[in-house]
Coordinates of C-alpha atoms in Angstrom, one line a residue:
X68 CA 16.8 77.0 -41.9
X69 CA 15.9 79.1 -44.9
X70 CA 15.0 82.8 -44.4
X71 CA 11.4 82.1 -45.2
X72 CA 9.8 79.1 -43.2
X73 CA 7.8 76.9 -45.4
X74 CA 5.2 74.8 -43.4
X75 CA 3.1 71.9 -44.8
X76 CA 0.0 71.3 -42.8
X77 CA -1.2 67.7 -43.5
X78 CA -3.6 66.7 -40.8
X79 CA -6.4 64.1 -40.9
X80 CA -9.8 64.9 -39.3
X81 CA -10.3 65.2 -35.6
X82 CA -13.3 62.8 -35.6
X83 CA -16.4 64.1 -34.0
X84 CA -14.9 67.6 -33.7
X85 CA -13.4 69.1 -36.9
X86 CA -12.8 67.9 -40.4
X87 CA -9.3 67.9 -41.9
X88 CA -9.6 71.1 -43.8
X89 CA -10.8 72.8 -40.6
X90 CA -7.9 71.5 -38.6
X91 CA -5.4 72.7 -41.2
X92 CA -7.1 76.2 -41.4
X93 CA -7.0 76.6 -37.6
X94 CA -3.3 75.6 -37.4
X95 CA -2.6 78.0 -40.2
X96 CA -4.2 80.9 -38.5
X97 CA -2.2 80.3 -35.3
X98 CA 1.1 80.0 -37.2
X99 CA 0.4 83.1 -39.3
X100 CA -0.2 85.1 -36.1
X101 CA 3.3 84.3 -34.8
X102 CA 5.2 83.9 -38.1
X103 CA 3.4 86.2 -40.6
X104 CA 6.1 85.7 -43.2
X105 CA 5.8 81.9 -43.2
X106 CA 4.6 80.2 -46.4
X107 CA 1.9 77.8 -45.3
X108 CA 0.6 74.9 -47.5
X109 CA -2.6 73.4 -46.3
X110 CA -2.8 69.8 -47.5
X111 CA -5.6 68.0 -45.5
X112 CA -5.3 64.2 -45.8
X113 CA -7.3 61.0 -45.1
X114 CA -6.6 57.3 -45.1
X115 CA -9.5 56.1 -47.1
X116 CA -12.2 56.6 -44.5
X117 CA -14.4 59.6 -43.6
X118 CA -13.1 62.8 -45.2
X119 CA -11.3 61.2 -48.1
X120 CA -13.3 63.0 -50.9
X121 CA -13.0 66.3 -49.0
X122 CA -9.3 66.0 -48.9
X123 CA -9.0 65.6 -52.6
X124 CA -11.4 68.4 -53.3
X125 CA -9.3 70.6 -51.0
X126 CA -6.3 69.6 -53.2
X127 CA -8.1 70.9 -56.3
X128 CA -9.8 67.8 -57.6
X129 CA -13.3 68.2 -59.0
X130 CA -16.3 67.1 -56.9
X131 CA -19.0 65.2 -58.8
X132 CA -22.4 65.2 -57.0
X133 CA -25.2 62.7 -57.5
X134 CA -28.0 60.9 -55.7
X135 CA -27.4 57.3 -54.6
X136 CA -29.0 54.8 -52.2
X137 CA -27.7 55.0 -48.6
X138 CA -27.1 51.9 -46.6
X139 CA -30.8 51.2 -46.1
X140 CA -31.7 51.9 -49.7
X141 CA -33.0 55.4 -49.1
X142 CA -31.8 57.9 -51.7
X143 CA -29.4 60.5 -50.4
X144 CA -26.9 63.0 -51.8
X145 CA -23.4 61.6 -52.5
X146 CA -20.2 62.8 -54.2
X147 CA -16.8 61.6 -55.4
X148 CA -13.7 63.4 -56.6
X149 CA -12.1 63.2 -60.0
X150 CA -9.0 64.3 -61.9
X151 CA -8.2 63.0 -65.4
X152 CA -9.1 59.3 -65.6
X153 CA -9.1 58.8 -61.8
X154 CA -12.1 58.8 -59.5
X155 CA -11.8 58.7 -55.8
X156 CA -14.9 57.2 -54.1
X157 CA -15.4 57.1 -50.4
X158 CA -17.6 54.3 -49.1
X159 CA -18.3 56.1 -45.9
X160 CA -19.8 59.1 -47.7
X161 CA -22.3 56.9 -49.6
X162 CA -23.2 53.9 -47.4
X163 CA -21.4 54.6 -44.2
X164 CA -22.6 54.8 -40.6
X165 CA -23.2 58.5 -40.9
X166 CA -25.7 57.9 -43.7
X167 CA -28.0 55.7 -41.7
X168 CA -31.5 57.4 -41.5
X169 CA -31.9 58.7 -38.0
X170 CA -28.7 57.0 -37.0
X171 CA -30.6 53.7 -36.6
X172 CA -28.4 50.6 -37.1
X173 CA -29.6 48.0 -39.5
X174 CA -26.9 45.3 -39.1
X175 CA -28.8 42.6 -41.1
X176 CA -30.4 44.6 -43.8
X177 CA -28.0 47.4 -44.6
X178 CA -26.1 47.1 -47.9
X179 CA -23.6 48.6 -50.3
X180 CA -25.8 49.1 -53.3
X181 CA -25.2 52.9 -53.2
X182 CA -21.5 52.4 -53.6
X183 CA -22.1 50.4 -56.8
X184 CA -24.3 53.2 -58.1
X185 CA -21.5 55.7 -57.6
X186 CA -18.9 53.4 -59.2
X187 CA -21.2 53.0 -62.2
X188 CA -21.6 56.7 -62.5
X189 CA -17.8 57.1 -62.5
X190 CA -17.5 54.4 -65.2
X191 CA -20.2 56.0 -67.3
X192 CA -18.2 59.3 -67.0
X193 CA -15.2 57.6 -68.5
X194 CA -13.1 57.1 -65.4
X195 CA -10.9 54.1 -65.7
X196 CA -8.8 54.3 -62.5
X197 CA -11.2 53.8 -59.7
X198 CA -10.0 54.2 -56.1
X199 CA -12.3 53.0 -53.4
X200 CA -11.7 54.4 -49.9
X201 CA -12.9 51.6 -47.5
X202 CA -13.9 52.4 -43.9
X203 CA -16.9 53.4 -41.8
X204 CA -19.3 51.0 -43.4
X205 CA -22.8 50.6 -42.0
X206 CA -23.2 47.1 -43.5
X207 CA -21.8 43.6 -43.5
X208 CA -22.8 42.4 -46.9
X209 CA -19.4 41.3 -48.3
X210 CA -19.7 43.9 -51.1
X211 CA -22.7 42.0 -52.6
X212 CA -24.8 45.1 -52.8
X213 CA -22.1 47.0 -54.6
X214 CA -21.8 44.3 -57.2
X215 CA -25.5 43.9 -57.7
X216 CA -25.7 47.6 -58.4
X217 CA -23.1 47.0 -61.1
X218 CA -25.2 44.3 -62.7
X219 CA -24.5 41.1 -60.8
X220 CA -27.5 39.0 -59.8
X221 CA -28.0 36.8 -56.8
X222 CA -30.7 34.2 -56.5
X223 CA -31.8 31.7 -53.8
X224 CA -32.4 28.0 -54.4
X225 CA -36.0 28.8 -55.7
X226 CA -34.7 31.3 -58.3
X227 CA -35.8 34.4 -56.4
X228 CA -33.6 37.4 -56.3
X229 CA -32.2 38.2 -52.9
X230 CA -33.2 41.2 -50.9
X231 CA -30.4 43.6 -49.8
X232 CA -28.3 43.2 -46.8
X233 CA -25.8 40.7 -45.3
X234 CA -28.4 38.4 -43.8
X235 CA -30.0 37.6 -47.1
X236 CA -26.7 36.1 -48.3
X237 CA -27.4 33.1 -46.2
X238 CA -29.9 32.0 -48.9
X239 CA -27.7 32.8 -51.8
X240 CA -27.5 29.8 -54.2
X241 CA -26.6 31.3 -57.6
X242 CA -24.5 34.2 -58.8
X243 CA -24.8 35.6 -62.3
X244 CA -22.3 38.1 -63.6
X245 CA -23.0 38.1 -67.4
X246 CA -24.7 41.5 -67.2
X247 CA -22.2 43.4 -65.2
X248 CA -21.2 46.9 -66.2
X249 CA -19.1 46.7 -69.4
X250 CA -16.8 49.5 -68.1
X251 CA -15.5 47.2 -65.4
X252 CA -13.4 45.2 -67.9
X253 CA -11.4 48.2 -68.9
X254 CA -11.0 49.7 -65.4
X255 CA -8.5 49.3 -62.7
X256 CA -9.8 49.2 -59.1
X257 CA -7.6 50.0 -56.1
X258 CA -8.7 49.7 -52.5
X259 CA -7.4 52.4 -50.1
X260 CA -7.6 50.3 -46.9
X261 CA -5.8 50.6 -43.6
X262 CA -6.9 47.2 -42.2
X263 CA -5.7 43.7 -43.0
X264 CA -8.6 41.6 -41.8
X265 CA -9.7 38.6 -43.8
X266 CA -13.3 38.1 -44.6
X267 CA -14.1 35.3 -42.1
X268 CA -13.0 34.0 -38.8
X269 CA -12.0 35.5 -35.4
X270 CA -10.2 38.4 -37.2
X271 CA -12.8 38.8 -39.9
X272 CA -15.4 41.4 -40.9
X273 CA -18.1 40.1 -38.5
X274 CA -16.1 39.2 -35.5
X275 CA -14.1 42.5 -35.4
X276 CA -16.5 45.1 -36.7
X277 CA -20.2 43.9 -36.8
X278 CA -20.9 44.9 -33.2
X279 CA -20.0 48.5 -34.0
X280 CA -22.8 48.4 -36.5
X281 CA -25.4 47.3 -34.0
X282 CA -25.1 43.5 -34.5
X283 CA -26.1 41.2 -31.5
X284 CA -24.3 38.0 -30.8
X285 CA -27.1 36.2 -32.6
X286 CA -26.8 38.6 -35.6
X287 CA -23.1 37.9 -35.8
X288 CA -23.6 34.2 -36.0
X289 CA -26.0 34.6 -38.8
X290 CA -23.8 37.1 -40.7
X291 CA -20.7 34.9 -40.4
X292 CA -22.6 32.0 -41.9
X293 CA -24.0 34.3 -44.6
X294 CA -20.6 35.6 -45.6
X295 CA -19.2 32.1 -45.6
X296 CA -21.9 31.1 -48.0
X297 CA -21.3 34.2 -50.2
X298 CA -17.6 33.5 -50.4
X299 CA -18.4 30.0 -51.7
X300 CA -20.3 31.6 -54.6
X301 CA -18.0 34.5 -55.4
X302 CA -14.6 32.9 -54.9
X303 CA -13.4 31.4 -51.6
X304 CA -9.8 31.9 -52.6
X305 CA -10.1 35.7 -51.9
X306 CA -11.6 35.3 -48.4
X307 CA -8.3 35.1 -46.7
X308 CA -6.7 38.0 -48.5
X309 CA -5.6 40.8 -46.1
X310 CA -8.2 43.6 -46.5
X311 CA -11.0 41.3 -47.6
X312 CA -12.7 42.0 -44.3
X313 CA -12.6 45.8 -44.7
X314 CA -15.8 47.7 -44.7
X315 CA -18.1 44.8 -43.8
X316 CA -16.4 42.6 -46.4
X317 CA -16.7 45.1 -49.2
X318 CA -13.0 44.5 -49.8
X319 CA -13.8 40.9 -50.5
X320 CA -16.4 41.7 -53.1
X321 CA -14.0 44.1 -54.9
X322 CA -11.2 41.6 -54.8
X323 CA -13.3 38.7 -56.1
X324 CA -15.3 40.2 -58.9
X325 CA -13.6 43.6 -59.6
X326 CA -10.1 42.1 -59.4
X327 CA -9.1 45.0 -57.2
X328 CA -5.7 45.6 -55.6
X329 CA -5.3 46.5 -51.9
X330 CA -3.1 49.4 -51.0
X331 CA -2.3 51.1 -47.7
X332 CA -4.9 53.9 -47.6
X333 CA -2.6 56.8 -46.6
X334 CA 0.3 55.7 -48.9
X335 CA -2.1 55.6 -51.9
X336 CA -3.7 58.9 -51.1
X337 CA -0.4 60.7 -50.6
X338 CA 0.7 59.3 -53.9
X339 CA -2.4 60.5 -55.7
X340 CA -2.0 63.9 -54.0
X341 CA 1.6 64.0 -55.3
X342 CA 2.7 64.7 -51.7
X343 CA 6.5 64.6 -52.4
X344 CA 6.1 67.6 -54.7
X345 CA 4.0 69.4 -52.1
X346 CA 6.9 68.8 -49.7
X347 CA 9.4 70.6 -52.0
X348 CA 11.4 73.2 -50.0
X349 CA 9.4 72.6 -46.9
X350 CA 11.1 73.3 -43.6
X351 CA 8.5 71.8 -41.3
X352 CA 5.6 69.3 -41.7
X353 CA 2.7 69.2 -39.2
X354 CA 0.2 66.3 -39.2
X355 CA -2.1 64.6 -36.7
X356 CA -5.6 63.3 -35.9
X357 CA -8.1 63.3 -33.1
X358 CA -6.5 60.5 -31.1
X359 CA -2.9 59.5 -31.6
X360 CA -2.8 56.0 -30.1
X361 CA -1.4 52.6 -30.7
X362 CA -3.9 52.0 -33.5
X363 CA -2.4 55.1 -35.2
X364 CA 0.9 53.2 -35.6
X365 CA -0.7 50.6 -37.9
X366 CA -0.9 52.6 -41.1
X367 CA -3.0 55.6 -40.0
X368 CA -2.6 58.9 -41.8
X369 CA -0.2 60.7 -39.5
X370 CA 2.3 57.9 -39.6
X371 CA 2.2 57.8 -43.4
X372 CA 2.8 61.6 -43.6
X373 CA 5.6 61.3 -41.1
X374 CA 7.3 58.5 -43.0
X375 CA 7.3 60.5 -46.3
X376 CA 8.4 63.7 -44.6
X377 CA 11.3 62.0 -42.9
X378 CA 12.3 60.4 -46.2
X379 CA 12.6 63.9 -47.5
X380 CA 14.6 65.0 -44.5
X381 CA 12.0 67.3 -43.1
X382 CA 11.1 67.4 -39.4
X383 CA 7.6 66.5 -38.5
X384 CA 5.4 67.6 -35.6
X385 CA 2.2 65.8 -34.4
X386 CA -1.0 67.5 -33.3
X387 CA -3.8 65.5 -31.7
X388 CA -6.9 65.9 -29.6
X389 CA -5.2 63.5 -27.2
X390 CA -2.3 61.0 -27.3
X391 CA -2.1 57.6 -25.6
X392 CA 1.5 57.1 -26.9
X393 CA 4.5 57.4 -24.6
X394 CA 7.3 59.9 -25.4
X395 CA 9.6 57.1 -26.8
X396 CA 6.7 55.8 -29.0
X397 CA 6.1 59.3 -30.3
X398 CA 9.8 59.7 -31.1
X399 CA 10.0 56.2 -32.7
X400 CA 7.0 57.1 -34.9
X401 CA 9.1 59.9 -36.4
X402 CA 7.7 63.0 -34.6
X403 CA 10.0 65.7 -33.2
X404 CA 7.2 66.7 -30.7
X405 CA 3.5 66.2 -30.1
X406 CA 1.0 68.9 -29.1
X407 CA -2.4 68.0 -27.9
X408 CA -5.7 69.8 -27.2
X409 CA -5.9 68.1 -23.8
X410 CA -2.6 69.9 -22.8
X411 CA -4.6 73.1 -23.1
X412 CA -8.0 71.9 -22.1
X413 CA -8.0 68.6 -20.0
X414 CA -11.8 68.3 -20.2
X415 CA -12.2 66.1 -23.3
X416 CA -15.7 67.4 -24.0
X417 CA -14.6 71.0 -24.0
X418 CA -11.5 70.2 -26.0
X419 CA -13.6 68.7 -28.7
X420 CA -16.2 71.5 -28.8
X421 CA -13.5 74.2 -28.8
X422 CA -11.1 72.3 -31.1
X423 CA -10.7 75.2 -33.7
X424 CA -9.8 77.7 -31.0
X425 CA -7.4 75.3 -29.3
X426 CA -5.7 74.3 -32.6
X427 CA -5.1 78.0 -33.4
X428 CA -3.4 78.3 -30.0
X429 CA -1.3 75.2 -30.8
X430 CA -0.4 76.6 -34.1
X431 CA 0.9 79.7 -32.4
X432 CA 2.9 77.6 -29.9
X433 CA 4.5 75.3 -32.4
X434 CA 5.4 78.3 -34.6
X435 CA 7.1 80.0 -31.6
X436 CA 8.9 76.7 -30.7
X437 CA 10.1 75.7 -34.2
X438 CA 10.0 78.6 -36.7

């Protein structure tokens, strides 16, 4: 080990408790108290969902603020991150569940128009490399709202323009794309996505995710038929593509009409953050998220961080609110050890409300154990 420990702190958020920059700051404070000479790099990360824009801003990217329609069409503040010709846009921060007025679900009427407004803003600003973080959507509209905000038009059989929301797509009979934003043709769209669901069927956008957005069984039957109708208009060949079902089918809309490419969320984001350079000369990497569980093993942020750190030959520690993984699973995932808030405070409610304090204690413990 070098004389001066160099620690890279690359956690995701602890959902419902602390954002990723807050997690990194608390761990840094604990480490500094035990190893005051350590060089600490705070690199909060995300996998395309909640907190993605904040992670890029923390890394020095510029935040662009604007007003855009939320999932029910009510204008709200929004932002995205830019550097050079690249814009990173987080769906959850514009039309996600957290943007629902009063937290009231609208499974049939919520849409993605606001996402299209933000994309259009980035295109107008000259950004040609558009990265869309998909996750946390409040709607199931197949990305139709996003595309309509970019100039597409949808009509029913009587020639009337459709209202917003997934349910309205059941009546879609004609799609016109002639007036879509001219900047689309010269732009590259990449989807940061950590799910591989198709648009339709038992593993599709409706069957897997619509209930989380307030949809009843009856709503889900309607939405499935609506998305099937939408796919016939926009391009049925894209419906089965892994990731088409992401964010209520927004992945599908982007694949079909923006010719987007799907990438692993965390891999793409680490690439954009130039994470290998940030790992230079590091002696230890610490990552984690609120719940380290079997779902984490399928492309979540801590696994991506661990994979890249191990490739560089750097040991990795996991920090989590709780873990549902066994010791062998933790080891197989590439972690030398896992520290959890519930080790210090078994009451999950208290561990969440006191996360910053507990993470500082964990930072001190891992520093004593490994530095």
